Amino acid sequence: MRGFPFIISLLLTFVSWGHGQVTFNVPTASYPTIQSAIDAASPSGDVINVAAGTYFENLVIIDKALTIKGAGPGQSTVDGGGIGTVFKISSTTGLVVDGFTVQNGLGHIWNAAGFLPQGYSAGGG
């Protein structure tokens, strides 16, 4: 009977292990792009830390409650290359995007930096 508390403790560790916040670091071999980390993240509560550098990405689709943190403006840059939206956001509940310079995104004046919230209209301008 001495091993019984240990087994329960171990079982609780495994049961709760998959439900905690996960931190993804970009770039790594597993997550070379911001989009790859977003795709791997759970629907809520995960954190994506983006190292200093320039990331050439378009249509970074965010449909999860995440925290996406860059190293700071001027340090972590997401560049749309002038070919489309940089961040395409379909759910903003619980979403935090912080510490980035966003440049060369296409869009209306209200999202000139390249942020496109889904379901919103620029009103013909």
Coordinates of N, CA and C in Angstrom, one line a residue:
M1 N 0.8 -1.2 0.0 CA 0.0 0.0 0.0 C 0.9 1.3 0.0
R2 N 2.1 1.1 0.3 CA 3.0 2.3 0.3 C 3.1 3.0 -1.0
G3 N 3.1 2.2 -2.1 CA 3.2 2.8 -3.4 C 2.0 3.5 -4.0
F4 N 0.8 3.3 -3.3 CA -0.4 3.8 -3.8 C -0.4 5.4 -3.9
P5 N 0.0 6.2 -2.9 CA 0.0 7.6 -3.0 C 0.9 8.1 -4.2
F6 N 2.0 7.4 -4.4 CA 2.9 7.7 -5.4 C 2.3 7.5 -6.8
I7 N 1.5 6.5 -7.0 CA 0.9 6.2 -8.3 C -0.2 7.3 -8.5
I8 N -1.0 7.6 -7.5 CA -2.0 8.7 -7.7 C -1.3 10.0 -8.0
S9 N -0.3 10.3 -7.3 CA 0.5 11.6 -7.6 C 1.0 11.6 -9.0
L10 N 1.6 10.5 -9.5 CA 2.1 10.4 -10.8 C 0.9 10.5 -11.8
L11 N -0.2 9.9 -11.6 CA -1.3 9.9 -12.5 C -1.9 11.4 -12.6
L12 N -2.0 12.1 -11.4 CA -2.4 13.5 -11.5 C -1.5 14.3 -12.3
T13 N -0.2 14.1 -12.2 CA 0.8 14.8 -12.9 C 0.6 14.6 -14.4
F14 N 0.3 13.4 -14.9 CA 0.1 13.2 -16.3 C -1.3 13.7 -16.8
V15 N -2.3 13.7 -15.9 CA -3.6 14.2 -16.3 C -3.5 15.7 -16.4
S16 N -2.8 16.4 -15.6 CA -2.8 17.9 -15.6 C -1.7 18.4 -16.6
W17 N -0.8 17.6 -17.0 CA 0.3 18.0 -17.8 C -0.2 18.6 -19.1
G18 N -1.1 18.0 -19.8 CA -1.6 18.5 -21.1 C -2.4 19.8 -21.1
H19 N -2.8 20.2 -19.9 CA -3.7 21.3 -19.8 C -3.1 22.7 -19.4
G20 N -1.8 22.7 -19.2 CA -1.2 23.9 -18.8 C -0.8 24.8 -19.9
Q21 N -0.3 26.0 -19.6 CA 0.2 26.9 -20.6 C 1.4 26.4 -21.2
V22 N 1.6 26.5 -22.5 CA 2.8 26.1 -23.2 C 3.4 27.3 -23.8
T23 N 4.7 27.4 -23.8 CA 5.5 28.5 -24.4 C 6.2 27.9 -25.6
F24 N 6.0 28.6 -26.7 CA 6.7 28.3 -28.0 C 7.7 29.4 -28.3
N25 N 8.9 29.0 -28.7 CA 9.9 30.0 -29.0 C 10.2 29.9 -30.5
V26 N 10.2 31.1 -31.1 CA 10.4 31.3 -32.6 C 11.7 32.1 -32.7
P27 N 12.6 31.8 -33.6 CA 12.6 30.6 -34.4 C 13.4 29.5 -33.7
T28 N 12.9 28.3 -33.9 CA 13.6 27.0 -33.5 C 13.4 26.0 -34.7
A29 N 14.1 24.9 -34.5 CA 13.9 23.9 -35.6 C 12.4 23.4 -35.7
S30 N 11.8 23.3 -34.5 CA 10.4 22.9 -34.6 C 9.4 24.0 -35.0
Y31 N 9.7 25.3 -34.7 CA 8.9 26.4 -35.0 C 9.7 27.5 -35.7
P32 N 10.0 27.3 -37.0 CA 10.8 28.3 -37.7 C 10.1 29.6 -38.0
T33 N 8.8 29.6 -38.0 CA 8.0 30.8 -38.3 C 7.0 31.1 -37.2
I34 N 6.5 32.3 -37.2 CA 5.4 32.6 -36.2 C 4.2 31.8 -36.5
Q35 N 3.8 31.6 -37.8 CA 2.7 30.8 -38.2 C 2.8 29.4 -37.7
S36 N 3.9 28.8 -37.7 CA 4.1 27.4 -37.3 C 3.8 27.3 -35.8
A37 N 4.2 28.3 -35.0 CA 3.9 28.3 -33.6 C 2.4 28.5 -33.3
I38 N 1.8 29.4 -34.1 CA 0.4 29.6 -33.9 C -0.4 28.4 -34.2
D39 N 0.0 27.7 -35.3 CA -0.7 26.4 -35.7 C -0.6 25.4 -34.6
A40 N 0.6 25.3 -33.9 CA 0.8 24.3 -32.9 C 0.2 24.6 -31.6
A41 N -0.1 25.9 -31.3 CA -0.6 26.3 -30.0 C -2.0 25.8 -29.8
S42 N -2.4 25.7 -28.5 CA -3.7 25.3 -28.1 C -4.7 26.5 -28.3
P43 N -6.0 26.3 -28.3 CA -6.9 27.4 -28.5 C -6.8 28.5 -27.5
S44 N -6.3 28.3 -26.3 CA -6.2 29.4 -25.4 C -5.1 29.2 -24.4
G45 N -4.5 30.4 -24.1 CA -3.6 30.5 -23.0 C -2.1 30.3 -23.3
D46 N -1.7 29.8 -24.5 CA -0.3 29.6 -24.8 C 0.4 30.9 -25.1
V47 N 1.7 30.9 -25.0 CA 2.6 32.1 -25.2 C 3.5 31.7 -26.3
I48 N 3.7 32.7 -27.3 CA 4.7 32.5 -28.3 C 5.7 33.7 -28.2
N49 N 6.9 33.3 -27.9 CA 8.0 34.3 -27.8 C 8.8 34.3 -29.1
V50 N 8.9 35.5 -29.7 CA 9.5 35.7 -31.0 C 10.8 36.4 -30.7
A51 N 11.9 35.8 -31.1 CA 13.3 36.4 -30.9 C 13.4 37.6 -31.9
A52 N 14.4 38.4 -31.6 CA 14.8 39.6 -32.4 C 15.1 39.1 -33.8
G53 N 14.7 39.8 -34.8 CA 15.0 39.5 -36.2 C 13.8 40.0 -37.0
T54 N 14.0 39.8 -38.3 CA 12.9 40.1 -39.3 C 12.3 38.8 -39.8
Y55 N 11.0 38.8 -39.8 CA 10.2 37.6 -40.2 C 9.3 38.0 -41.4
F56 N 9.6 37.4 -42.5 CA 8.8 37.8 -43.7 C 7.6 36.8 -43.8
E57 N 6.5 37.3 -43.3 CA 5.3 36.4 -43.2 C 4.0 37.2 -43.6
N58 N 3.1 36.5 -44.2 CA 1.8 37.1 -44.6 C 0.7 36.1 -44.1
L59 N -0.4 36.7 -43.8 CA -1.6 35.9 -43.4 C -1.3 35.0 -42.2
V60 N -0.7 35.7 -41.2 CA -0.5 35.0 -39.9 C -1.9 35.0 -39.3
I61 N -2.5 33.8 -39.4 CA -3.9 33.7 -39.0 C -4.0 33.4 -37.5
I62 N -4.6 34.3 -36.8 CA -4.7 34.2 -35.3 C -6.2 34.0 -35.0
D63 N -6.5 32.7 -34.6 CA -7.9 32.4 -34.3 C -7.9 31.8 -32.9
K64 N -6.9 32.1 -32.1 CA -6.8 31.6 -30.7 C -6.5 32.7 -29.7
A65 N -6.8 32.4 -28.5 CA -6.5 33.4 -27.4 C -5.0 33.1 -27.0
L66 N -4.1 33.9 -27.6 CA -2.7 33.7 -27.4 C -2.0 35.0 -26.9
T67 N -0.8 34.8 -26.4 CA 0.1 36.0 -26.2 C 1.2 35.8 -27.1
I68 N 1.4 36.7 -28.1 CA 2.5 36.6 -29.0 C 3.4 37.8 -28.7
K69 N 4.6 37.5 -28.2 CA 5.5 38.6 -27.7 C 6.8 38.6 -28.5
G70 N 7.1 39.8 -29.1 CA 8.3 40.0 -29.8 C 9.4 40.6 -28.8
A71 N 10.6 40.7 -29.2 CA 11.7 41.2 -28.4 C 11.6 42.7 -28.2
G72 N 10.7 43.4 -28.9 CA 10.5 44.8 -28.7 C 10.4 45.5 -30.1
P73 N 9.7 46.6 -30.2 CA 9.7 47.3 -31.5 C 11.1 47.7 -32.0
G74 N 11.3 47.4 -33.2 CA 12.6 47.7 -33.8 C 13.5 46.5 -33.7
Q75 N 13.1 45.5 -32.8 CA 13.9 44.3 -32.6 C 13.3 43.1 -33.3
S76 N 12.0 42.9 -33.1 CA 11.2 41.9 -33.8 C 10.3 42.5 -34.8
T77 N 10.6 42.3 -36.1 CA 9.9 42.9 -37.2 C 9.2 41.8 -38.0
V78 N 7.9 42.1 -38.3 CA 7.1 41.2 -39.2 C 6.9 42.0 -40.4
D79 N 7.5 41.6 -41.5 CA 7.4 42.3 -42.8 C 6.6 41.5 -43.8
G80 N 5.5 42.2 -44.3 CA 4.6 41.6 -45.2 C 5.1 41.6 -46.7
G81 N 6.2 42.3 -46.9 CA 6.8 42.3 -48.2 C 5.9 43.1 -49.3
G82 N 4.9 43.8 -48.8 CA 4.1 44.6 -49.7 C 3.2 43.7 -50.5
I83 N 2.9 42.5 -50.1 CA 2.1 41.6 -51.0 C 0.8 41.1 -50.3
G84 N 0.5 41.6 -49.1 CA -0.7 41.2 -48.4 C -0.8 41.6 -47.0
T85 N -1.8 41.2 -46.3 CA -2.0 41.4 -44.9 C -0.9 40.7 -44.1
V86 N -0.4 41.3 -43.0 CA 0.6 40.7 -42.2 C 0.0 39.8 -41.2
F87 N -0.9 40.4 -40.3 CA -1.6 39.6 -39.3 C -3.1 39.6 -39.7
K88 N -3.6 38.4 -39.9 CA -5.1 38.3 -40.1 C -5.7 37.7 -38.9
I89 N -6.6 38.5 -38.2 CA -7.1 38.1 -36.9 C -8.6 37.7 -37.0
S90 N -8.9 36.5 -36.6 CA -10.3 36.1 -36.7 C -10.9 36.0 -35.3
S91 N -10.1 36.1 -34.3 CA -10.7 36.1 -32.9 C -9.7 36.9 -32.0
T92 N -10.3 37.9 -31.4 CA -9.5 38.8 -30.6 C -9.7 38.6 -29.1
T93 N -10.6 37.7 -28.7 CA -10.8 37.5 -27.3 C -9.6 36.8 -26.7
G94 N -8.9 37.5 -25.8 CA -7.8 37.0 -25.1 C -6.5 37.0 -25.9
L95 N -6.5 37.7 -27.0 CA -5.3 37.8 -27.9 C -4.5 39.0 -27.5
V96 N -3.2 38.8 -27.3 CA -2.2 39.9 -27.0 C -1.1 39.8 -28.0
V97 N -0.8 40.8 -28.8 CA 0.3 40.9 -29.7 C 1.1 42.1 -29.3
D98 N 2.4 41.9 -28.8 CA 3.1 43.0 -28.2 C 4.6 42.8 -28.6
G99 N 5.3 44.0 -28.8 CA 6.7 44.0 -29.0 C 7.2 43.8 -30.4
F100 N 6.4 44.2 -31.4 CA 6.7 44.1 -32.8 C 6.7 45.4 -33.5
T101 N 7.5 45.5 -34.6 CA 7.3 46.4 -35.6 C 6.7 45.6 -36.8
V102 N 5.5 46.1 -37.3 CA 4.9 45.5 -38.4 C 5.0 46.4 -39.6
Q103 N 5.5 45.9 -40.7 CA 5.7 46.8 -41.8 C 5.4 46.1 -43.1
N104 N 5.2 47.0 -44.2 CA 5.0 46.5 -45.5 C 3.8 45.6 -45.7
G105 N 2.7 45.9 -44.9 CA 1.5 45.1 -45.1 C 0.5 46.0 -46.0
L106 N -0.3 45.3 -46.7 CA -1.3 46.0 -47.6 C -2.7 46.0 -46.9
G107 N -3.4 47.1 -47.1 CA -4.7 47.2 -46.6 C -5.2 48.6 -46.7
H108 N -6.4 48.8 -46.1 CA -7.0 50.1 -46.1 C -6.2 50.9 -45.0
I109 N -6.5 52.2 -45.0 CA -5.8 53.1 -44.1 C -6.0 52.7 -42.6
W110 N -7.1 52.0 -42.2 CA -7.3 51.6 -40.9 C -6.5 50.4 -40.5
N111 N -5.9 49.7 -41.5 CA -5.0 48.6 -41.2 C -3.8 48.6 -42.0
A112 N -3.3 49.9 -42.2 CA -2.1 50.1 -43.1 C -0.9 49.3 -42.7
A113 N -0.8 49.0 -41.4 CA 0.4 48.2 -40.9 C 0.3 46.8 -41.3
G114 N -0.9 46.3 -41.6 CA -1.1 44.9 -42.0 C -1.9 44.1 -41.1
F115 N -2.7 44.7 -40.2 CA -3.6 44.0 -39.3 C -5.0 43.9 -40.0
L116 N -5.6 42.8 -40.1 CA -6.9 42.7 -40.7 C -7.8 41.8 -39.8
P117 N -8.6 42.5 -39.0 CA -9.6 41.8 -38.2 C -10.7 41.2 -39.1
Q118 N -10.9 39.9 -39.0 CA -11.9 39.3 -39.8 C -13.3 39.7 -39.4
G119 N -14.2 39.9 -40.4 CA -15.6 40.3 -40.1 C -15.8 41.8 -40.0
Y120 N -14.7 42.6 -40.3 CA -14.8 44.0 -40.2 C -14.7 44.6 -41.7
S121 N -15.3 45.7 -41.9 CA -15.3 46.3 -43.2 C -14.7 47.7 -43.1
A122 N -13.9 48.1 -44.2 CA -13.4 49.4 -44.2 C -14.4 50.4 -44.6
G123 N -15.6 50.1 -45.0 CA -16.6 51.0 -45.4 C -16.4 51.6 -46.8
G124 N -15.8 50.9 -47.7 CA -15.7 51.4 -49.0 C -14.5 52.3 -49.3
G125 N -13.7 52.5 -48.3 CA -12.6 53.5 -48.5 C -11.3 52.8 -48.7

